XYZ file of C-alpha atoms in Angstrom:
684
model
C 0.000 0.000 0.000
C 2.799 2.419 0.864
C 4.723 1.430 -2.259
C 1.728 2.126 -4.520
C 1.227 5.548 -3.012
C 4.926 6.269 -3.390
C 4.970 5.461 -7.101
C 1.692 7.308 -7.610
C 3.283 10.418 -6.164
C 6.310 10.066 -8.413
C 4.122 9.770 -11.502
C 2.078 12.837 -10.566
C 5.243 14.850 -10.070
C 6.697 13.742 -13.394
C 3.557 14.221 -15.490
C 3.980 17.945 -16.331
C 7.627 17.436 -17.333
C 6.775 14.367 -19.374
C 3.947 16.192 -21.119
C 6.167 19.160 -22.034
C 8.886 16.877 -23.367
C 6.467 14.814 -25.436
C 4.377 17.731 -26.780
C 5.429 17.189 -30.374
C 4.411 15.805 -33.731
C 7.020 13.786 -35.608
C 7.300 11.847 -38.823
C 8.994 11.491 -42.174
C 8.749 13.120 -45.606
C 9.300 11.108 -48.777
C 8.915 11.754 -52.477
C 5.676 10.335 -53.854
C 7.337 9.153 -57.058
C 10.499 7.368 -55.953
C 9.947 7.067 -52.231
C 13.258 8.739 -51.457
C 13.475 10.854 -48.304
C 13.215 14.608 -48.811
C 15.989 16.340 -46.867
C 16.056 20.071 -46.124
C 12.360 20.756 -46.683
C 10.027 22.564 -44.321
C 7.288 20.902 -42.309
C 4.558 23.294 -41.204
C 1.990 22.690 -38.475
C -0.818 25.253 -38.283
C -3.989 25.616 -36.266
C -6.935 27.972 -35.907
C -8.152 26.377 -32.661
C -6.117 28.639 -30.328
C -7.088 32.234 -29.434
C -5.028 33.373 -32.426
C -3.826 31.494 -35.504
C -0.613 29.654 -34.695
C 2.126 27.998 -36.770
C 5.291 25.988 -36.093
C 7.893 25.391 -38.834
C 10.868 22.990 -38.819
C 13.238 21.433 -41.389
C 13.737 17.747 -42.202
C 17.057 16.032 -41.553
C 19.143 14.098 -44.092
C 16.762 11.118 -43.811
C 13.629 13.201 -44.305
C 12.658 12.939 -40.642
C 11.149 15.822 -38.697
C 9.975 16.759 -35.226
C 7.738 19.738 -34.413
C 8.513 20.527 -30.744
C 6.719 22.339 -27.920
C 3.272 22.328 -29.466
C 0.260 23.523 -27.455
C -2.664 21.112 -27.411
C -4.724 21.833 -30.550
C -5.982 20.326 -33.786
C -3.299 20.784 -36.455
C -2.881 20.538 -40.181
C 0.642 19.427 -41.108
C 2.093 19.850 -44.573
C 5.365 20.240 -46.483
C 6.925 22.955 -48.620
C 10.345 22.707 -50.260
C 12.312 24.030 -53.182
C 11.837 21.851 -56.250
C 8.527 20.524 -54.921
C 4.839 21.231 -55.111
C 3.237 21.918 -51.734
C 1.955 18.705 -50.167
C -1.598 18.002 -49.113
C -2.492 18.929 -45.529
C -2.739 16.103 -43.006
C -4.756 16.336 -39.782
C -2.695 15.648 -36.669
C -2.656 15.989 -32.889
C 0.161 16.280 -30.395
C 1.864 12.899 -30.072
C 1.084 11.730 -33.610
C 3.607 10.164 -35.989
C 2.892 11.421 -39.508
C 4.127 10.248 -42.913
C 3.884 12.836 -45.697
C 4.443 12.290 -49.402
C 5.299 15.163 -51.731
C 5.475 15.546 -55.485
C 8.252 17.088 -57.533
C 7.213 20.364 -59.160
C 5.769 19.818 -62.639
C 7.968 22.454 -64.269
C 10.246 25.416 -63.629
C 7.326 27.848 -63.348
C 5.670 25.832 -60.580
C 8.989 25.450 -58.760
C 9.761 29.175 -59.000
C 6.398 30.115 -57.475
C 7.931 29.326 -54.069
C 11.103 31.356 -54.579
C 11.647 34.446 -52.436
C 10.946 37.758 -54.167
C 14.617 38.653 -54.598
C 15.122 35.725 -56.993
C 12.455 37.135 -59.290
C 13.903 40.626 -58.874
C 17.287 39.414 -60.133
C 15.736 39.363 -63.630
C 15.464 43.184 -63.723
C 17.690 44.803 -66.339
C 18.494 48.449 -65.468
C 18.465 51.364 -67.940
C 21.573 51.861 -70.034
C 24.457 53.950 -68.731
C 23.818 56.516 -71.450
C 20.144 56.907 -70.538
C 20.983 57.361 -66.867
C 23.589 60.033 -67.556
C 21.178 62.002 -69.743
C 18.238 61.766 -67.324
C 17.086 64.590 -65.058
C 18.319 62.780 -61.950
C 21.759 61.699 -63.087
C 23.202 58.422 -61.833
C 26.926 57.718 -62.302
C 26.488 53.976 -62.983
C 23.808 51.376 -63.555
C 24.770 49.776 -60.252
C 24.118 52.980 -58.324
C 20.699 53.250 -59.968
C 19.929 49.679 -58.897
C 21.156 50.428 -55.369
C 18.800 53.397 -55.112
C 16.040 51.338 -56.736
C 16.468 48.789 -53.938
C 16.344 51.503 -51.261
C 13.330 53.310 -52.761
C 11.072 50.590 -54.104
C 11.436 48.167 -51.205
C 11.088 50.594 -48.320
C 7.596 49.203 -47.666
C 7.123 45.985 -49.625
C 8.875 43.281 -51.605
C 9.673 43.787 -55.280
C 9.518 40.434 -57.029
C 6.442 39.032 -55.330
C 3.519 38.149 -57.641
C 1.687 41.341 -56.607
C 4.477 43.343 -58.291
C 4.887 41.280 -61.468
C 2.616 42.958 -64.037
C 2.464 42.157 -67.764
C 2.222 45.771 -68.961
C 4.060 49.042 -68.389
C 0.691 50.772 -67.976
C -0.063 48.711 -64.878
C 3.091 50.010 -63.199
C 2.208 53.553 -64.233
C -1.125 53.286 -62.443
C 0.328 51.304 -59.539
C 2.900 53.949 -58.653
C 0.182 56.592 -58.447
C -1.834 54.581 -55.923
C 0.454 55.932 -53.180
C 1.794 59.439 -53.586
C 5.115 58.761 -51.869
C 5.682 55.678 -54.023
C 5.212 57.856 -57.080
C 7.729 60.365 -55.685
C 10.207 57.532 -55.150
C 9.695 56.639 -58.803
C 10.479 60.200 -59.858
C 13.809 60.027 -58.029
C 14.643 57.040 -60.237
C 13.573 58.914 -63.410
C 10.021 57.706 -63.680
C 9.864 56.929 -67.406
C 13.085 54.936 -67.259
C 11.752 53.094 -64.222
C 8.491 52.257 -65.991
C 10.383 51.013 -69.061
C 12.513 48.810 -66.816
C 9.596 47.352 -64.880
C 7.466 46.944 -67.991
C 10.190 44.939 -69.725
C 10.710 42.812 -66.603
C 7.000 42.044 -66.192
C 6.562 41.294 -69.885
C 9.349 38.704 -69.853
C 7.936 37.030 -66.750
C 4.426 36.778 -68.213
C 5.929 35.279 -71.354
C 7.216 32.404 -69.218
C 10.694 33.474 -68.092
C 11.742 32.363 -64.602
C 14.783 33.148 -62.463
C 17.979 31.432 -63.569
C 19.331 31.610 -60.016
C 17.633 29.153 -57.661
C 17.563 29.141 -53.845
C 19.278 26.256 -52.038
C 17.513 24.096 -49.500
C 18.564 24.532 -45.853
C 21.829 22.790 -44.963
C 23.761 22.116 -41.774
C 22.779 24.314 -38.849
C 19.898 25.772 -40.908
C 18.075 22.466 -40.387
C 18.132 22.948 -36.609
C 15.992 26.087 -36.665
C 12.479 26.207 -35.218
C 10.161 29.067 -36.189
C 6.932 29.811 -34.298
C 4.361 32.344 -35.512
C 1.399 34.042 -33.853
C -0.942 36.138 -36.010
C -2.332 39.451 -34.828
C -4.027 42.538 -36.229
C -6.248 42.723 -39.306
C -5.949 43.262 -43.057
C -4.851 46.870 -42.596
C -2.455 46.378 -39.681
C 0.911 47.948 -40.521
C 3.087 46.174 -37.973
C 6.331 48.054 -37.477
C 9.110 46.660 -35.268
C 8.956 44.464 -32.173
C 10.368 44.562 -28.640
C 10.433 41.847 -25.983
C 13.091 43.012 -23.527
C 15.652 45.686 -22.645
C 18.323 45.632 -25.359
C 20.955 46.107 -22.641
C 19.719 43.165 -20.545
C 17.924 40.278 -22.332
C 16.560 38.879 -19.052
C 14.192 41.823 -18.502
C 10.523 40.869 -19.051
C 11.371 37.155 -19.257
C 8.391 35.101 -20.487
C 6.433 38.340 -20.758
C 4.407 40.241 -23.321
C 5.962 40.931 -26.737
C 5.103 44.415 -27.998
C 4.621 45.737 -31.523
C 3.268 48.892 -33.106
C 0.595 49.376 -35.760
C 1.972 52.421 -37.555
C -1.041 52.606 -39.852
C -3.754 52.610 -37.189
C -2.089 53.990 -34.034
C -2.109 50.898 -31.819
C 0.363 49.376 -29.429
C -0.067 45.614 -29.945
C 0.519 43.170 -27.092
C 1.175 39.484 -27.811
C 1.062 36.947 -24.975
C 3.000 33.974 -26.397
C 2.067 31.829 -23.385
C -1.680 32.237 -23.809
C -1.434 32.508 -27.622
C -3.531 35.667 -27.504
C -3.171 39.353 -28.315
C -4.763 42.689 -27.584
C -4.148 46.276 -28.626
C -3.967 49.652 -26.904
C -5.185 52.698 -28.808
C -2.603 55.466 -28.660
C -3.958 58.936 -27.810
C -4.385 61.348 -30.692
C -3.936 65.099 -30.810
C -5.736 68.208 -32.138
C -9.258 67.944 -30.723
C -8.583 64.416 -29.586
C -7.764 62.863 -32.933
C -5.539 64.824 -35.295
C -5.031 64.353 -39.026
C -3.843 61.180 -40.759
C -0.135 61.266 -41.452
C -0.507 61.823 -45.196
C -2.599 64.976 -44.660
C -0.190 66.689 -42.286
C 1.655 69.936 -42.964
C 4.706 71.850 -41.760
C 5.067 75.557 -41.014
C 8.327 76.950 -39.547
C 8.190 79.343 -36.607
C 9.167 82.173 -38.954
C 5.866 81.621 -40.786
C 4.705 80.879 -44.288
C 2.082 78.782 -45.987
C 1.598 75.178 -44.766
C 3.478 72.683 -46.919
C 2.694 68.941 -47.093
C 4.993 66.956 -44.811
C 3.511 63.491 -44.329
C 4.242 60.500 -46.581
C 1.360 59.464 -48.831
C 1.085 55.765 -48.153
C -1.723 53.229 -48.611
C -5.003 55.041 -49.202
C -3.309 58.340 -50.094
C -2.969 58.310 -53.900
C -1.870 60.905 -56.400
C -4.709 63.341 -57.226
C -7.124 61.805 -59.721
C -6.005 58.216 -59.063
C -8.496 55.635 -57.833
C -7.681 53.326 -54.936
C -10.080 50.941 -53.172
C -8.156 51.608 -49.954
C -8.912 55.312 -49.622
C -8.197 56.514 -46.063
C -7.129 53.015 -45.005
C -4.625 54.408 -42.530
C -5.998 56.707 -39.842
C -2.711 57.438 -38.115
C -2.080 60.930 -36.720
C 0.218 59.334 -34.113
C 2.063 57.076 -36.651
C 3.998 55.302 -33.836
C 7.387 53.813 -34.597
C 10.124 51.639 -33.049
C 9.199 50.434 -29.522
C 12.096 50.147 -27.070
C 11.944 48.765 -23.514
C 13.700 50.278 -20.499
C 14.970 48.420 -17.421
C 11.599 48.763 -15.649
C 9.610 47.274 -18.528
C 8.152 50.544 -19.812
C 7.768 50.547 -23.600
C 9.090 53.760 -25.173
C 8.284 54.716 -28.741
C 8.586 57.551 -31.203
C 5.111 58.987 -31.721
C 3.505 62.181 -32.929
C 1.709 64.157 -30.227
C 1.141 67.514 -31.988
C 1.346 69.352 -35.311
C 4.654 69.832 -37.105
C 4.316 73.608 -36.814
C 7.010 75.730 -35.222
C 4.469 77.595 -33.125
C 3.505 74.314 -31.415
C 7.029 73.666 -30.127
C 7.680 73.865 -26.376
C 8.566 77.461 -25.559
C 12.172 76.757 -24.607
C 12.761 75.052 -27.986
C 11.865 78.224 -29.880
C 14.973 80.013 -28.577
C 17.187 77.952 -30.918
C 16.754 79.109 -34.559
C 18.073 75.763 -35.810
C 15.145 74.084 -34.065
C 12.467 76.734 -34.587
C 12.544 76.619 -38.392
C 13.410 72.931 -38.697
C 11.106 70.129 -39.810
C 10.600 68.144 -36.609
C 8.365 65.141 -37.189
C 7.339 62.838 -34.299
C 8.093 63.198 -30.613
C 8.238 60.596 -27.806
C 6.010 58.635 -25.476
C 5.894 55.458 -23.436
C 3.461 52.802 -22.248
C 3.590 51.783 -18.594
C 2.472 48.124 -18.183
C 1.841 48.683 -14.464
C -0.608 51.576 -14.858
C -1.603 50.674 -18.443
C -1.289 54.356 -19.344
C 0.388 56.046 -22.306
C 2.503 59.102 -21.436
C 3.309 61.660 -24.153
C 6.681 63.446 -24.120
C 7.223 66.523 -26.300
C 10.600 67.112 -27.957
C 12.310 69.988 -29.731
C 13.577 67.692 -32.478
C 12.184 65.045 -34.795
C 12.367 61.364 -33.855
C 12.319 58.023 -35.682
C 14.391 55.298 -33.986
C 15.467 55.358 -30.353
C 18.020 53.600 -28.151
C 19.064 53.774 -24.487
C 22.649 54.162 -23.335
C 23.962 52.689 -20.081
C 22.951 55.821 -18.153
C 19.274 55.617 -19.228
C 19.667 58.497 -21.660
C 17.378 57.917 -24.619
C 19.038 58.841 -27.934
C 16.901 59.533 -30.998
C 17.406 60.162 -34.678
C 15.063 61.179 -37.499
C 15.749 64.910 -37.446
C 17.361 66.287 -40.641
C 19.685 68.653 -38.756
C 20.347 67.505 -35.195
C 20.858 64.466 -32.988
C 18.707 64.607 -29.854
C 18.469 62.970 -26.456
C 16.308 62.723 -23.337
C 17.719 61.846 -19.909
C 14.887 59.691 -18.594
C 16.246 59.829 -15.029
C 15.874 63.624 -15.010
C 12.429 63.704 -16.588
C 9.296 63.444 -14.451
C 5.996 63.626 -16.383
C 4.303 64.974 -13.256
C 6.733 67.914 -13.248
C 6.643 69.568 -16.704
C 9.504 71.878 -15.768
C 11.893 68.876 -15.805
C 11.517 68.451 -19.567
C 13.918 71.258 -20.480
C 16.569 70.010 -18.053
C 16.302 66.446 -19.340
C 16.499 67.256 -23.060
C 19.401 68.181 -25.338
C 20.454 68.253 -28.979
C 23.417 69.037 -31.212
C 23.541 70.323 -34.786
C 25.229 67.800 -37.079
C 28.102 69.877 -38.464
C 31.413 68.271 -39.361
C 34.961 69.587 -39.738
C 35.914 69.052 -43.381
C 39.406 70.651 -43.403
C 40.927 69.647 -40.064
C 41.109 73.125 -38.534
C 39.025 72.068 -35.543
C 36.013 74.126 -36.612
C 32.770 72.469 -37.767
C 32.034 73.995 -41.168
C 29.536 71.743 -42.994
C 26.037 70.650 -41.985
C 25.188 67.107 -43.028
C 21.526 67.592 -43.877
C 19.369 64.546 -44.377
C 17.243 61.867 -42.785
C 19.157 60.288 -39.922
C 17.560 56.883 -40.180
C 19.129 54.799 -37.380
C 20.995 55.357 -34.114
C 23.020 53.399 -31.545
C 24.990 54.502 -28.454
C 28.382 52.785 -28.189
C 28.900 51.652 -24.559
C 32.611 50.969 -25.135
C 33.656 54.422 -26.379
C 30.700 56.428 -24.995
C 29.947 57.917 -28.412
C 26.775 57.731 -30.522
C 26.499 56.517 -34.127
C 23.857 57.099 -36.803
C 23.078 55.755 -40.272
C 22.135 58.175 -43.043
C 21.189 56.597 -46.419
C 21.040 58.559 -49.709
C 17.768 59.636 -51.291
C 14.845 61.678 -50.010
C 16.191 64.756 -48.207
C 19.649 63.760 -49.396
C 19.335 63.354 -53.196
C 23.021 63.188 -54.220
C 22.891 59.673 -55.658
C 26.622 59.580 -56.391
C 27.184 59.830 -52.627
C 26.655 56.408 -50.984
C 25.377 57.671 -47.618
C 27.074 58.097 -44.263
C 27.801 56.614 -40.926
C 27.872 59.554 -38.546
C 29.558 59.734 -35.144
C 28.734 62.113 -32.316
C 30.948 62.522 -29.243
C 28.843 63.971 -26.402
C 31.942 64.838 -24.363
C 33.464 67.118 -27.018
C 30.291 67.919 -29.038
C 32.123 66.819 -32.209
C 30.467 65.195 -35.236
C 32.176 63.040 -37.884
C 30.976 61.428 -41.122
C 32.200 58.298 -42.936
C 31.109 56.987 -46.342
C 31.228 53.288 -47.217
C 33.763 52.589 -49.992
C 32.586 51.258 -53.363
C 30.724 49.049 -54.029
C 29.031 49.709 -50.676
C 25.910 51.897 -50.834
C 23.144 52.936 -48.494
C 23.740 52.519 -44.723
C 20.355 51.954 -43.037
C 20.215 49.887 -39.882
C 23.067 50.267 -37.404
C 24.189 48.461 -34.243
C 27.274 47.915 -32.096
C 28.949 44.753 -30.830
C 30.364 44.096 -27.356
C 33.811 45.291 -28.490
C 32.533 48.674 -29.683
C 32.695 47.929 -33.429
C 29.915 49.465 -35.517
C 27.866 47.264 -37.860
C 25.524 48.451 -40.580
C 23.344 46.859 -43.219
C 23.882 48.531 -46.591
C 20.303 48.472 -47.814
C 21.240 49.605 -51.320
C 24.156 47.387 -52.339
C 23.143 44.554 -50.009
C 26.415 44.276 -48.089
C 26.990 43.672 -44.416
C 29.550 46.216 -43.239
C 31.664 46.753 -40.130
C 33.357 50.043 -39.288
C 36.319 50.259 -36.906
C 37.231 53.881 -36.176
C 40.411 52.832 -34.367
C 41.904 51.924 -37.761
C 41.423 55.431 -39.172
C 44.529 57.392 -40.145
C 42.335 60.544 -40.219
C 38.943 61.162 -38.638
C 38.102 64.673 -39.886
C 36.946 65.187 -43.465
C 33.908 65.343 -45.711
C 33.235 61.616 -45.417
C 35.548 59.882 -47.861
C 38.374 59.621 -45.323
C 39.155 56.303 -43.617
C 38.234 53.645 -46.180
C 40.616 51.486 -44.140
C 38.061 51.439 -41.318
C 35.525 49.510 -43.389
C 35.101 45.773 -43.993
C 32.363 44.622 -46.386
C 30.835 41.171 -46.864
C 28.441 40.121 -49.633
C 25.334 38.573 -48.105
C 23.932 35.312 -49.547
C 21.446 35.360 -52.413
C 21.154 36.342 -56.056
C 22.666 39.434 -57.624
C 21.371 41.666 -60.385
C 22.639 40.673 -63.826
C 24.335 43.855 -65.030
C 26.571 43.689 -68.091
C 30.015 45.181 -67.682
C 29.846 45.277 -63.878
C 32.291 43.167 -61.855
C 30.403 43.362 -58.554
C 26.660 43.552 -59.233
C 24.457 44.537 -56.310
C 22.364 42.185 -54.213
C 18.663 41.902 -54.982
C 17.893 41.653 -51.272
C 16.783 44.576 -49.120
C 18.449 44.828 -45.723
C 15.870 46.849 -43.871
C 17.728 46.841 -40.572
C 20.383 45.055 -38.512
C 20.684 43.722 -34.957
C 23.746 42.448 -33.081
C 23.163 39.585 -30.647
C 25.479 40.854 -27.898
C 24.195 38.316 -25.334
C 23.877 35.167 -27.477
C 20.101 35.059 -27.245
C 19.857 32.837 -30.345
C 22.643 30.435 -29.400
C 25.012 31.022 -32.321
C 27.524 32.932 -30.228
C 28.091 36.362 -28.711
C 28.027 39.210 -31.268
C 26.327 37.171 -33.981
C 25.002 39.762 -36.430
C 21.404 39.428 -37.624
C 20.701 41.103 -40.975
C 17.155 41.526 -42.254
C 16.709 39.638 -45.515
C 13.624 41.732 -46.122
C 13.239 40.822 -49.790
C 14.179 37.183 -49.272
C 11.715 35.985 -46.597
C 14.554 35.648 -44.130
C 16.828 36.771 -41.381
C 20.516 36.288 -42.163
C 22.876 35.444 -39.295
C 26.591 36.231 -39.581
C 29.216 34.822 -37.226
C 32.189 37.231 -37.228
C 34.703 34.720 -35.863
C 34.212 32.331 -38.796
C 32.840 34.899 -41.289
C 30.009 32.524 -42.173
C 26.367 33.270 -42.976
C 23.343 31.229 -41.936
C 20.042 31.899 -43.710
C 17.009 31.719 -41.422
C 14.417 31.269 -44.156
C 10.726 31.810 -43.455
C 9.032 29.663 -46.123
C 5.486 30.484 -45.070
C 3.821 32.827 -45.497
C 5.674 34.014 -48.588
C 6.303 37.771 -48.710
C 7.449 37.862 -45.088
C 8.906 41.353 -44.776
C 11.129 41.432 -41.698
C 11.643 44.798 -39.966
C 12.348 44.801 -36.233
C 14.434 42.088 -34.548
C 14.931 41.480 -30.837
C 16.377 38.697 -28.682
C 15.320 37.569 -25.207
C 16.424 34.936 -22.682
C 13.387 33.594 -20.835
C 15.171 30.853 -18.904
C 18.953 30.533 -19.065
C 18.833 27.014 -17.597
C 16.409 25.724 -20.248
C 18.958 25.717 -23.065
C 17.590 26.380 -26.532
C 14.002 26.297 -25.263
C 14.589 29.306 -23.024
C 15.952 31.736 -25.598
C 15.427 33.015 -29.111
C 14.919 35.875 -31.537
C 11.680 37.787 -32.093
C 10.712 39.442 -35.389
C 7.690 40.826 -37.238
C 6.175 40.538 -40.683
C 5.839 44.250 -41.390
C 4.757 44.263 -45.018
C 2.976 47.411 -46.191
C 0.294 46.673 -47.189
C 0.015 43.384 -45.346
C -2.543 41.948 -47.766
C 0.298 41.518 -50.283
C 1.531 38.626 -48.128
C 0.600 35.013 -48.909
C -1.554 35.202 -45.777
C -3.049 38.719 -45.564
C -2.367 39.007 -41.842
C 0.683 40.128 -39.928
C 2.385 38.008 -37.293
C 5.119 37.893 -34.657
C 7.784 35.251 -35.211
C 10.089 33.478 -32.753
C 13.300 31.772 -33.936
C 15.026 29.090 -31.845
C 18.134 27.034 -32.557
C 18.101 23.465 -31.236
C 21.129 21.138 -31.284
C 19.759 18.896 -34.054
C 16.635 18.624 -36.267
C 14.963 16.101 -33.939
C 15.681 17.670 -30.551
C 12.753 18.176 -28.186
């Protein structure tokens, strides 16, 4: 009797652990024709029986075996997708099932290519001739530079190469560009008629049956150990921008907690609970009689006066005058929130608009600086407090876009065309408005071009990204060409600001590098940037510079460039054609949250349905492909450690599918993704 009770107690204690370990679906994938195992293909389990639609994706091993780990109890459909294959039928399955799946080889090259990432289709684009580009209104020095700017402009919001962008006629592109005013303006920067000729020729060849000559490889090696989990949230007009799960400086903050995103198009903070598989959203407060104007209808007036001029980008639902769109006024977004960032207490900071972009609406103390008073200053700051569930607005003298904390809790922001700004969050108390002026500061971005110690040139343009360097206590920014900075022969800048000396410096990537966008720093203080135009991964080491002052072309010796994996444009007469991928941003894994090593660099493969991991010690790339849904447009990346003792199960990367508009995705719904790296394809 005592023995039975003893073993009963042991079984009860073990049951939860046993259940967690065995919560998987396993099986094997073979070819329906020859019966051979299919290695390196994806097995997808999906369900609609949880509070939100849920998916788990793994890769088969060399024998075609698979194991889908850590599945919540639900009714699943399991199926297979792989390069060279047609998608398999969907098989019903429950946790604990062993499933055998047969797949068919694709009938022809067209069917096989339907599963290729967009950048493979984009590799078929043939740019305008060198002569045509030199004679055009916006002159480009080479065909490669035109393609680099084409990549930056045309893929700022969506993937070029997906079926929604492959039209049979030039006229379709002409109308399509006009359906969003800013997209049409981007086309003008590329010489609109030349762009339409290029796209029309590309689409015509595709509809005549041409397919990419470059084909994507199946996952190999460590790529087969990856596990991707997805939770859907939002609706068909959700414009999900960036994601945050923890404090970038400490990946243990908010362990196992809510993952936050922002709906830039509809002014929501989105909260995903990955434990309950549910989500909710918080409406962000508007302005101007409680609401304010949608972003595309906003205007700017300097303090010195003048007529209001349009200042907001014309995105989905904001077409060129006289152009029809079924999505008129789709985005109601006076706040247009951007880039959430978590502090050490779990508060979620963001850049957000809280007033008009008029000089007269600036805080009074800001108006004393003429650089600020007559400067375009879009977006300010705010934060969400999970404890009180309140949103606090914070006004700023300068424009904001991305934001990052340094080790002293000073929040650094970029996005202003003339200054770099900061807010000391320890000095600011929202209950004491007078603390705002003491907590805030900014510096005009002038550089010393001739070495006389005097700053003599303003670098004017959109400061896109920012990162404080905890090793050298300086601050770095990325400034790509185009837009406010239309010198296309100039490849963009990395900019450095030293708060101790109030000195700014600028550095241009050497050819063939073009277009710094995302920026981050590793644990040794080296600066990393994703060159969104040319498609390179780049590292900059200022300690190698023979000269630090100059107009930007000094210190090519500080740069190291790597070509990222994937197809290149086919450009005749060019030795180093540009990548067809779009590297929207970059993130350095300083704390080994993925498990590939400290300072692994994560590059957004935004036009290739992927994240691309780079290990600096071995200089090797690993492609984290997201095979489903196609047209996954990765923007924000974050890494969190939920349980250090749980191995691969207690850590991972978080990312979003931030396609704009989201209905261009294979599944017209955005999602949050979680990437984990297990020791082998069958680990559980």
